[in-house]
Amino acid sequence: MYTDVELQYFMQLIRKKDCKENSDEVKEENNGKIVLEYFNRSLYTLQGLTKLLKIEFHYDKLFKKYETSFTVDTVLILMTRARKLYHAIEMIMTIIKLLEKLKQLEGGP
């Protein structure tokens, strides 16, 4: 499972690999390598994050939508979605911490 930092790094790396050469042959070779390296692990990351948030139905929809689309764009989309889930988790944690502080200020249990 990728971390948020790994996702950010690999997204930048994929974009650089994809745009490095102008030759169509080189792009096709890079696309194949990128898809093989990152597609399955990105799906696994999404699956883990959606289970954590109890929204597995969202993963099922994504899997059905992208399971046959092995492209660099698809890998980038999956990684972007995983990063958004990480950010959602961070926001949820922030809200919980703020609610706990509010309870303490109000003198509640």
mmCIF file of C-alpha atoms in Angstrom:
data_model
loop_
_atom_site.group_PDB
_atom_site.id
_atom_site.type_symbol
_atom_site.label_atom_id
_atom_site.label_comp_id
_atom_site.label_asym_id
_atom_site.label_seq_id
_atom_site.Cartn_x
_atom_site.Cartn_y
_atom_site.Cartn_z
ATOM 1 C CA MET A 1 0.000 0.000 0.000
ATOM 2 C CA TYR A 2 1.364 3.407 -0.942
ATOM 3 C CA THR A 3 1.632 6.257 1.543
ATOM 4 C CA ASP A 4 0.554 9.771 0.594
ATOM 5 C CA VAL A 5 4.167 10.853 0.117
ATOM 6 C CA GLU A 6 4.895 7.834 -2.095
ATOM 7 C CA LEU A 7 1.840 8.590 -4.211
ATOM 8 C CA GLN A 8 2.964 12.173 -4.700
ATOM 9 C CA TYR A 9 6.488 11.073 -5.623
ATOM 10 C CA PHE A 10 5.379 8.344 -8.039
ATOM 11 C CA MET A 11 2.876 10.665 -9.727
ATOM 12 C CA GLN A 12 5.677 13.127 -10.438
ATOM 13 C CA LEU A 13 7.941 10.300 -11.591
ATOM 14 C CA ILE A 14 5.306 8.894 -13.938
ATOM 15 C CA ARG A 15 4.690 12.287 -15.497
ATOM 16 C CA LYS A 16 8.431 12.726 -16.086
ATOM 17 C CA LYS A 17 8.842 9.240 -17.566
ATOM 18 C CA ASP A 18 5.833 9.728 -19.811
ATOM 19 C CA CYS A 19 7.049 13.066 -21.167
ATOM 20 C CA LYS A 20 10.775 12.323 -21.291
ATOM 21 C CA GLU A 21 11.020 11.314 -24.933
ATOM 22 C CA ASN A 22 8.964 12.447 -27.897
ATOM 23 C CA SER A 23 9.288 9.166 -29.773
ATOM 24 C CA ASP A 24 6.063 7.135 -29.857
ATOM 25 C CA GLU A 25 8.006 3.875 -29.413
ATOM 26 C CA VAL A 26 9.656 5.133 -26.235
ATOM 27 C CA LYS A 27 6.345 6.399 -24.892
ATOM 28 C CA GLU A 28 4.687 3.022 -25.513
ATOM 29 C CA GLU A 29 7.544 1.206 -23.762
ATOM 30 C CA ASN A 30 7.383 3.587 -20.802
ATOM 31 C CA ASN A 31 3.592 3.296 -20.627
ATOM 32 C CA GLY A 32 3.803 -0.485 -20.375
ATOM 33 C CA LYS A 33 6.398 -0.330 -17.610
ATOM 34 C CA ILE A 34 4.466 2.313 -15.691
ATOM 35 C CA VAL A 35 1.213 0.408 -15.865
ATOM 36 C CA LEU A 36 2.826 -2.855 -14.761
ATOM 37 C CA GLU A 37 4.666 -1.213 -11.869
ATOM 38 C CA TYR A 38 1.952 1.005 -10.468
ATOM 39 C CA PHE A 39 -1.558 -0.034 -11.559
ATOM 40 C CA ASN A 40 -2.103 -2.992 -9.222
ATOM 41 C CA ARG A 41 -0.499 -1.334 -6.227
ATOM 42 C CA SER A 42 -2.614 1.796 -6.751
ATOM 43 C CA LEU A 43 -5.758 -0.342 -6.785
ATOM 44 C CA TYR A 44 -4.594 -2.123 -3.635
ATOM 45 C CA THR A 45 -4.026 1.237 -1.924
ATOM 46 C CA LEU A 46 -7.499 2.425 -2.909
ATOM 47 C CA GLN A 47 -9.015 -0.797 -1.635
ATOM 48 C CA GLY A 48 -7.315 -0.426 1.739
ATOM 49 C CA LEU A 49 -8.298 3.224 2.142
ATOM 50 C CA THR A 50 -11.923 2.654 1.162
ATOM 51 C CA LYS A 51 -12.142 -0.230 3.664
ATOM 52 C CA LEU A 52 -10.707 2.030 6.345
ATOM 53 C CA LEU A 53 -13.378 4.641 5.625
ATOM 54 C CA LYS A 54 -16.107 1.983 5.273
ATOM 55 C CA ILE A 55 -16.890 2.994 1.678
ATOM 56 C CA GLU A 56 -16.034 -0.252 -0.101
ATOM 57 C CA PHE A 57 -18.868 0.359 -2.578
ATOM 58 C CA HIS A 58 -16.808 3.253 -3.947
ATOM 59 C CA TYR A 59 -13.859 0.933 -4.590
ATOM 60 C CA ASP A 60 -16.133 -1.574 -6.334
ATOM 61 C CA LYS A 61 -17.334 1.141 -8.722
ATOM 62 C CA LEU A 62 -13.778 2.305 -9.409
ATOM 63 C CA PHE A 63 -12.577 -1.239 -9.995
ATOM 64 C CA LYS A 64 -15.355 -1.948 -12.492
ATOM 65 C CA LYS A 65 -14.700 1.335 -14.262
ATOM 66 C CA TYR A 66 -10.916 0.999 -14.600
ATOM 67 C CA GLU A 67 -10.174 -2.744 -14.487
ATOM 68 C CA THR A 68 -9.696 -2.953 -18.268
ATOM 69 C CA SER A 69 -8.194 0.499 -18.798
ATOM 70 C CA PHE A 70 -4.438 -0.031 -18.460
ATOM 71 C CA THR A 71 -3.099 3.415 -19.343
ATOM 72 C CA VAL A 72 -0.816 5.962 -17.716
ATOM 73 C CA ASP A 73 -3.792 8.300 -17.346
ATOM 74 C CA THR A 74 -5.693 5.619 -15.436
ATOM 75 C CA VAL A 75 -2.763 5.069 -13.063
ATOM 76 C CA LEU A 76 -2.561 8.813 -12.433
ATOM 77 C CA ILE A 77 -6.315 8.972 -11.801
ATOM 78 C CA LEU A 78 -6.134 6.093 -9.317
ATOM 79 C CA MET A 79 -3.204 7.681 -7.518
ATOM 80 C CA THR A 80 -4.981 11.036 -7.376
ATOM 81 C CA ARG A 81 -8.059 9.393 -5.881
ATOM 82 C CA ALA A 82 -5.923 7.640 -3.276
ATOM 83 C CA ARG A 83 -4.289 10.948 -2.327
ATOM 84 C CA LYS A 84 -7.730 12.523 -1.957
ATOM 85 C CA LEU A 85 -8.733 9.715 0.395
ATOM 86 C CA TYR A 86 -5.619 10.329 2.483
ATOM 87 C CA HIS A 87 -6.531 14.013 2.689
ATOM 88 C CA ALA A 88 -10.094 13.101 3.692
ATOM 89 C CA ILE A 89 -8.722 10.932 6.500
ATOM 90 C CA GLU A 90 -6.556 13.829 7.687
ATOM 91 C CA MET A 91 -9.572 16.157 7.717
ATOM 92 C CA ILE A 92 -11.646 13.628 9.668
ATOM 93 C CA MET A 93 -8.862 13.286 12.243
ATOM 94 C CA THR A 94 -8.635 17.084 12.555
ATOM 95 C CA ILE A 95 -12.390 17.351 13.126
ATOM 96 C CA ILE A 96 -12.272 14.653 15.819
ATOM 97 C CA LYS A 97 -9.396 16.399 17.602
ATOM 98 C CA LEU A 98 -11.218 19.736 17.487
ATOM 99 C CA LEU A 99 -14.382 18.147 18.886
ATOM 100 C CA GLU A 100 -12.374 16.665 21.753
ATOM 101 C CA LYS A 101 -10.867 20.077 22.535
ATOM 102 C CA LEU A 102 -14.329 21.649 22.446
ATOM 103 C CA LYS A 103 -15.619 19.070 24.937
ATOM 104 C CA GLN A 104 -12.691 19.811 27.245
ATOM 105 C CA LEU A 105 -13.315 23.571 27.050
ATOM 106 C CA GLU A 106 -17.003 23.105 27.846
ATOM 107 C CA GLY A 107 -16.124 20.941 30.818
ATOM 108 C CA GLY A 108 -17.805 17.858 29.445
ATOM 109 C CA PRO A 109 -16.704 14.272 30.061
#
